[in-house]
mmCIF file of C-alpha atoms in Angstrom:
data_model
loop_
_atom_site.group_PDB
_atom_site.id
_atom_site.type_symbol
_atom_site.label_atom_id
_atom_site.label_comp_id
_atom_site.label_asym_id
_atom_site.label_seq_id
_atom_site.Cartn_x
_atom_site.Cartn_y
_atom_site.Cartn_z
ATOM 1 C CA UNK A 955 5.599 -9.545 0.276
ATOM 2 C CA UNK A 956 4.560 -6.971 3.168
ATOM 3 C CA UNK A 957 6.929 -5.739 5.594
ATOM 4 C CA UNK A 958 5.122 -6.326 9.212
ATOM 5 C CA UNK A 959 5.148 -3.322 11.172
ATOM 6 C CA UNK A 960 4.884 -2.865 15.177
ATOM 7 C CA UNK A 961 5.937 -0.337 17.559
ATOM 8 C CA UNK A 962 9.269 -1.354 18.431
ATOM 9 C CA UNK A 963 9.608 -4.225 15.964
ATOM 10 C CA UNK A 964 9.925 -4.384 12.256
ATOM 11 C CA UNK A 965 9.636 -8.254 10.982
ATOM 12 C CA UNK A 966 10.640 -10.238 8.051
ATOM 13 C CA UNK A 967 8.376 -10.465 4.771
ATOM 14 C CA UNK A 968 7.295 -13.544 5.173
ATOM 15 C CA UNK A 969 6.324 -13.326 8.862
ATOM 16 C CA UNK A 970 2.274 -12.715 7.909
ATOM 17 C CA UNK A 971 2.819 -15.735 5.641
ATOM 18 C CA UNK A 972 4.096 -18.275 8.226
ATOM 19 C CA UNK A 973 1.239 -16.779 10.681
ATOM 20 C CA UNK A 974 -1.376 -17.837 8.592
ATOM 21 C CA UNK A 975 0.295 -20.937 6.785
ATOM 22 C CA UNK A 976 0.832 -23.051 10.153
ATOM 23 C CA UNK A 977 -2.198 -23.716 11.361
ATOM 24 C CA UNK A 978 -5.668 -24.035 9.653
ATOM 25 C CA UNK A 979 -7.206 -23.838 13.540
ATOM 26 C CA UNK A 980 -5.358 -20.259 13.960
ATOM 27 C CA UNK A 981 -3.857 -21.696 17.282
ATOM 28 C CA UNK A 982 -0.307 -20.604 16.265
ATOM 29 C CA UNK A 983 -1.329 -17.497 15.194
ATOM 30 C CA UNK A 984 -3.382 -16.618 18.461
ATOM 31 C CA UNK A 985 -0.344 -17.979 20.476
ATOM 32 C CA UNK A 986 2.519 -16.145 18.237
ATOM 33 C CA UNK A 987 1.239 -12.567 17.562
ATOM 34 C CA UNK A 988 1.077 -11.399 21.175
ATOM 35 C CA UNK A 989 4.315 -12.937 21.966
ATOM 36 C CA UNK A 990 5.714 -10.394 18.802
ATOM 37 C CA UNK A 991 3.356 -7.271 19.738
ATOM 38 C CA UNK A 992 1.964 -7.501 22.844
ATOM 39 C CA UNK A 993 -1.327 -8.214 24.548
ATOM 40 C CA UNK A 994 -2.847 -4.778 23.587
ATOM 41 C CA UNK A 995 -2.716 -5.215 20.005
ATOM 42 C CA UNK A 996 -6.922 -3.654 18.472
ATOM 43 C CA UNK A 997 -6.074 -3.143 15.190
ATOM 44 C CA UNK A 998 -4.166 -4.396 11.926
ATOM 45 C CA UNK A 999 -3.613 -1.728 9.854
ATOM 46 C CA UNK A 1000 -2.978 -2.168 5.603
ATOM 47 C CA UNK A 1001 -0.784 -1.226 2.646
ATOM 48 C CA UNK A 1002 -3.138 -2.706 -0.365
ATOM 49 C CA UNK A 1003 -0.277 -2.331 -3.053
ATOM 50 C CA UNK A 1004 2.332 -4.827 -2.890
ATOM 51 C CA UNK A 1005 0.657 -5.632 0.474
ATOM 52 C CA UNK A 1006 -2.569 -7.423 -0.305
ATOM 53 C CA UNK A 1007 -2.039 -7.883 -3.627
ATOM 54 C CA UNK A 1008 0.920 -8.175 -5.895
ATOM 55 C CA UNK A 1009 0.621 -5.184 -8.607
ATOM 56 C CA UNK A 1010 3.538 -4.021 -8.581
ATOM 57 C CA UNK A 1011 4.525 -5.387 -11.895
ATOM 58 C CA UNK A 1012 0.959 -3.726 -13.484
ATOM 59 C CA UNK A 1013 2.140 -0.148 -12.012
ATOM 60 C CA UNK A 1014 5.509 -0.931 -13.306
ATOM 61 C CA UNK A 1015 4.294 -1.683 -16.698
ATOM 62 C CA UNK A 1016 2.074 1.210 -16.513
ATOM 63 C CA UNK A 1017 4.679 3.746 -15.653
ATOM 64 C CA UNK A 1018 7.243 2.771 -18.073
ATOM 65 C CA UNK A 1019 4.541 2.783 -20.887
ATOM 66 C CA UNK A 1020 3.812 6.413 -19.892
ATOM 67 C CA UNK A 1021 7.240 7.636 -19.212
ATOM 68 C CA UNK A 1022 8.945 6.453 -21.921
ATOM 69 C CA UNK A 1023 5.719 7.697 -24.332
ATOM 70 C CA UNK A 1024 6.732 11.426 -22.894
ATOM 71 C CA UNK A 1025 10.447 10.863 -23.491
ATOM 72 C CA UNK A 1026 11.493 10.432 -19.611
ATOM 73 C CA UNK A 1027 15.235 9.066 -19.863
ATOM 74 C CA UNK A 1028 15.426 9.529 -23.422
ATOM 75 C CA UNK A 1029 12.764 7.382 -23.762
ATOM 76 C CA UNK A 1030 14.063 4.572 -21.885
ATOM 77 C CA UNK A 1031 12.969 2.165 -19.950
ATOM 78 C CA UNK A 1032 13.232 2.787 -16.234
ATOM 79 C CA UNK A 1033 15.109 -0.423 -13.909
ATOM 80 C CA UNK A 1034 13.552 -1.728 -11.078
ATOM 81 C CA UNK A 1035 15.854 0.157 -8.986
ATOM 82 C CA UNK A 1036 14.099 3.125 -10.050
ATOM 83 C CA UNK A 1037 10.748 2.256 -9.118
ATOM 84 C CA UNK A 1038 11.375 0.787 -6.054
ATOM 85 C CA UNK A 1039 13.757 4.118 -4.829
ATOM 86 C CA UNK A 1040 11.011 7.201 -6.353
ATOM 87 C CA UNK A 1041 7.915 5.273 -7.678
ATOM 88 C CA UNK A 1042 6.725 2.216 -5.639
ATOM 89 C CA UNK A 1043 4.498 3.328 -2.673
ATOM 90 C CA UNK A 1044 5.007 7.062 -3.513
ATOM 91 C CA UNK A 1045 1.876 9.603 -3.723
ATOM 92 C CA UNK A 1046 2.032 10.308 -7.581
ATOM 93 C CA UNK A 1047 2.500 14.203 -6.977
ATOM 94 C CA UNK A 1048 5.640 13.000 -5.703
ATOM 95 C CA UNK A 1049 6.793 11.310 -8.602
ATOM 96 C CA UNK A 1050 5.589 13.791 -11.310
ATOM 97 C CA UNK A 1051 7.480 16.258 -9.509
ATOM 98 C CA UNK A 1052 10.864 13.998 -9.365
ATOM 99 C CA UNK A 1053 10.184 13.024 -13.041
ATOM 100 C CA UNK A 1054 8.755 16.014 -14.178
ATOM 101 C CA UNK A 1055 9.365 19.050 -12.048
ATOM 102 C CA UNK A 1056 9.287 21.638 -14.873
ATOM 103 C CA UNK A 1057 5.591 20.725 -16.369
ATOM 104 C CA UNK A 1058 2.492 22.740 -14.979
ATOM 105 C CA UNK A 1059 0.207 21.202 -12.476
ATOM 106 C CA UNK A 1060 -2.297 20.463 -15.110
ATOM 107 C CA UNK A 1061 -0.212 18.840 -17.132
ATOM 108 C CA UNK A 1062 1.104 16.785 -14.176
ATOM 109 C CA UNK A 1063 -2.402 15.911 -13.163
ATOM 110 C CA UNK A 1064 -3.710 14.520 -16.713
ATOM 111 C CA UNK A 1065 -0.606 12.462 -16.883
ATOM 112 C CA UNK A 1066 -0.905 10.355 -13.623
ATOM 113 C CA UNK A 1067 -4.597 10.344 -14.432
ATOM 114 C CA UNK A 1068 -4.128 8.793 -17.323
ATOM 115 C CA UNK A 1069 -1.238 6.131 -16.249
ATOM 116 C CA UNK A 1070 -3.536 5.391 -13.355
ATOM 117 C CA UNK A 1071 -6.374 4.741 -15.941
ATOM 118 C CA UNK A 1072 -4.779 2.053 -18.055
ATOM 119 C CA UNK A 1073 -3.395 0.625 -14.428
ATOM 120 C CA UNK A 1074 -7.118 -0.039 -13.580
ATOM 121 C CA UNK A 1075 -7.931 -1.366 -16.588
ATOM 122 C CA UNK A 1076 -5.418 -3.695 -16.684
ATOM 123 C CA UNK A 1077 -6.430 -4.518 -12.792
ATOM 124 C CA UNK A 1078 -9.392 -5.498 -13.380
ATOM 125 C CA UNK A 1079 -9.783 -9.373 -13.163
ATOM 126 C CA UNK A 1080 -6.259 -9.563 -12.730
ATOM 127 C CA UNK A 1081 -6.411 -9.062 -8.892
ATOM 128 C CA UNK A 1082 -4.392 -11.870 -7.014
ATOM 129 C CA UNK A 1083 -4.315 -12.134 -3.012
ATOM 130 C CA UNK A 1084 -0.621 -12.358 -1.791
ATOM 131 C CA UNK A 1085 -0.478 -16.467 -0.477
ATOM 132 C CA UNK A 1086 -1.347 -16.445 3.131
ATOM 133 C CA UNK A 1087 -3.141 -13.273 3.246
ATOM 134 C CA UNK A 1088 -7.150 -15.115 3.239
ATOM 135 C CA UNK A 1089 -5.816 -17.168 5.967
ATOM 136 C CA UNK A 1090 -4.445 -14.260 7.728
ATOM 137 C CA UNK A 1091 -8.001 -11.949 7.082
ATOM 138 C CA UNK A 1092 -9.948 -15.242 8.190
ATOM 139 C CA UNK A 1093 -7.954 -15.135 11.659
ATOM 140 C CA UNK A 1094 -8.208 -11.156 12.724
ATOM 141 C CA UNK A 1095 -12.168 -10.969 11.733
ATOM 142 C CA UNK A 1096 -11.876 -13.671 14.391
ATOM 143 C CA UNK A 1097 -10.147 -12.129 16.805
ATOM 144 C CA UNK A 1098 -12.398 -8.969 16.625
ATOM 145 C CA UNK A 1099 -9.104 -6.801 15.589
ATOM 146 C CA UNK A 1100 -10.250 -3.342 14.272
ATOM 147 C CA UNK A 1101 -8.987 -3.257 10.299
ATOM 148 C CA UNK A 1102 -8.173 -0.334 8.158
ATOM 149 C CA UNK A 1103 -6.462 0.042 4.585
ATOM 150 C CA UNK A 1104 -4.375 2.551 4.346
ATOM 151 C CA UNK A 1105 -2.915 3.481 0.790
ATOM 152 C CA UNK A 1106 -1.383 6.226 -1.577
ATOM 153 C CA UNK A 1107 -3.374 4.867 -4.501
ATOM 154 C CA UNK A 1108 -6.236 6.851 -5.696
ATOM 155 C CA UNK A 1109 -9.378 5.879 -4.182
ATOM 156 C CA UNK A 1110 -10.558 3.980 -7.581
ATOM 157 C CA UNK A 1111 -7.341 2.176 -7.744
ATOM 158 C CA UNK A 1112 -8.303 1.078 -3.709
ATOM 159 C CA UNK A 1113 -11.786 -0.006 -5.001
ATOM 160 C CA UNK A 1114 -10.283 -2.015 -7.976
ATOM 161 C CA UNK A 1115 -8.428 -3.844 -5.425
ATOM 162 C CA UNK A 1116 -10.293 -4.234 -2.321
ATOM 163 C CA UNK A 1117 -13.907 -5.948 -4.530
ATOM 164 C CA UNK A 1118 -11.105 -7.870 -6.428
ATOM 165 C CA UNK A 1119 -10.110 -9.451 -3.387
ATOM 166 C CA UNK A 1120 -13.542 -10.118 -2.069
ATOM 167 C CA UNK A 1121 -12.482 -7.867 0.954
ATOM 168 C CA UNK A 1122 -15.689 -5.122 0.779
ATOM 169 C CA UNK A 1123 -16.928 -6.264 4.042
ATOM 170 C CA UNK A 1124 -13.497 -6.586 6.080
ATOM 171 C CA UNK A 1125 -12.072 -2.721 6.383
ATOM 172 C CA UNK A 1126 -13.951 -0.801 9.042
ATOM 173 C CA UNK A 1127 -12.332 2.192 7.130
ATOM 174 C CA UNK A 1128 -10.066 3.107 3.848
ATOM 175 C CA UNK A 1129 -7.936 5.690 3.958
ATOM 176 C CA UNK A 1130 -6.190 7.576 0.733
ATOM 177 C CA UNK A 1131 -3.224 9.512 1.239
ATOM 178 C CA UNK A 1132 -4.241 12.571 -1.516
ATOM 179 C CA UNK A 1133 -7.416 12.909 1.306
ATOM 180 C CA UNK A 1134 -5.102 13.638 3.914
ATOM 181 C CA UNK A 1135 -3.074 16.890 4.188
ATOM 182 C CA UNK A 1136 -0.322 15.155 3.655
ATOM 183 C CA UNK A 1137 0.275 11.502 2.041
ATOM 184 C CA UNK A 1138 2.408 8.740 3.040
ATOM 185 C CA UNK A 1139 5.805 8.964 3.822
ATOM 186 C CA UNK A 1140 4.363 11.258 6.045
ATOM 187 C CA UNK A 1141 2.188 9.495 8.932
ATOM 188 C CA UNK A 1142 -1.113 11.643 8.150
ATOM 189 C CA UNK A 1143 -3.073 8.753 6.708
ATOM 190 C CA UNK A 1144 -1.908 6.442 9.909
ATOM 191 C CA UNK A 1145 -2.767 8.502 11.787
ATOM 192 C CA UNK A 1146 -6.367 9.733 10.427
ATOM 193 C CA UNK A 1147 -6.821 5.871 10.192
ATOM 194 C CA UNK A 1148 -6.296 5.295 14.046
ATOM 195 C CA UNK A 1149 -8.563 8.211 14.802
ATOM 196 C CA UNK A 1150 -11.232 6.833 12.734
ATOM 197 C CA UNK A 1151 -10.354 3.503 14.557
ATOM 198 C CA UNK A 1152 -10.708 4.841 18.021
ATOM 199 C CA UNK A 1153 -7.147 3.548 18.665
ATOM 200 C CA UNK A 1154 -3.534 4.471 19.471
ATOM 201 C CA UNK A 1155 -0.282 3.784 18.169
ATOM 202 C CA UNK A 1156 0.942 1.445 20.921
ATOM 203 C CA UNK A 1157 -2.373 -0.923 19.934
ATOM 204 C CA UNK A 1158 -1.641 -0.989 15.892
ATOM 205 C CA UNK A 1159 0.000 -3.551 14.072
ATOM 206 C CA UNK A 1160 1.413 -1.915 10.593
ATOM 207 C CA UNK A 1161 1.453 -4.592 7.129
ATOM 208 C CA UNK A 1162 3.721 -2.395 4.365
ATOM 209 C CA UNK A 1163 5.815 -3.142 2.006
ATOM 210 C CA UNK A 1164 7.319 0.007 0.569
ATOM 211 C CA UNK A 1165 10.218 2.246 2.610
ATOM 212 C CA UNK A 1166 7.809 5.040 2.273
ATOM 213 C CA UNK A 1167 4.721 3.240 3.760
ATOM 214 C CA UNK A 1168 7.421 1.556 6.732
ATOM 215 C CA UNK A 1169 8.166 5.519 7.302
ATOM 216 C CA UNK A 1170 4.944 7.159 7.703
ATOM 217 C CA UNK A 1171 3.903 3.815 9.858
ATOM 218 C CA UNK A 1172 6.699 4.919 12.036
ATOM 219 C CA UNK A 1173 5.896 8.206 12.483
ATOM 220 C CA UNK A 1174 2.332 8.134 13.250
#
């Protein structure tokens, strides 16, 4: 589940989840949020992996496939420790260059490609919304809150995942980390997103779920 986000606060997992669980007539919502992040709050601001959906365990599948196909640690399979500490919510440069530091860009390049390929492929249809989240989108399109997702996955990937969810229409912007100058941990895609938004920091609510995403939310 996401990590909520705020300047100043950084909430439980399952705080977006008890938001939108408690009350179908969003009273609790409207009545809790500003208690939690203040009365200026404009815009919600979105991881997509592990954030609006739960595909972690299709990346995870992916990557091992791929790693282990190449001979990364000796053809093992990588723990979840692993992902979670160098792969989950990382840019992919990032990772080839952990995994593989000594292979050419090229090289590097066709080989997330292709990982990020059979991810998508094994996406499609498979798209789940984390439990609470429709709720949760139902109650800020209400409110009027300004939306944007903001992700390291390649723009495809974000496309995959934002039709699966039925969520074309709710993002008033998308924002891909390889677009910026620099991707997440560093805040550049925050902060192109509240530009785009018209917002500042100090009026942004953050939903993430990696360390790297919490990071570059706290930086912006």
């Amino acid at each position: 589940a996401g990590l909520l986000f705020s300047v100043g606060a950084l909430l439980s997992p399952s705080t977006v989840q008890k938001w939108s669980m408690a009350s179908t007539t969003g009273a609790k919502q409207a009545s809790t949020i500003p208690e939690l992040v203040g009365d200026g709050l404009k815009a919600i601001l979105f991881d997509i992996d592990g954030t609006l959906c739960d595909s972690d365990d299709l990346h995870y599948i992916a990557w091992n496939e791929m790693l282990m196909e190449a001979g990364f640690n000796d053809g093992k399979p990588i723990d979840g420790e692993f992902f979670k500490q160098y792969i989950s919510g990382q840019h992919n440069q990032y990772i080839m260059d952990h995994c593989f530091p000594d292979w050419p860009l090229d090289k590097q390049v066709a080989f997330f490609e292709e990982k990020e390929l059979r991810y998508r492929t094994a996406a499609k249809g498979n798209v789940k919304a984390l439990e609470g989240l429709m709720d949760f989108v139902k109650w800020a399109a209400a409110q009027g809150y300004k939306t944007a997702a903001v992700t390291n996955a390649p723009r495809e990937n974000a496309e995959v995942m934002i039709e699966g969810l039925g969520l074309q229409n709710f993002f008033d912007c998308v924002v891909i980390g390889a677009e910026c100058v620099r991707a997440k941990p560093n805040p550049d895609p925050y902060v192109m997103a509240m530009r785009f938004l018209g917002v500042d920091a100090n009026e942004c609510m953050v939903i993430e779920d990696s360390p790297a995403g919490v990071k570059a939310a706290a930086q912006a």
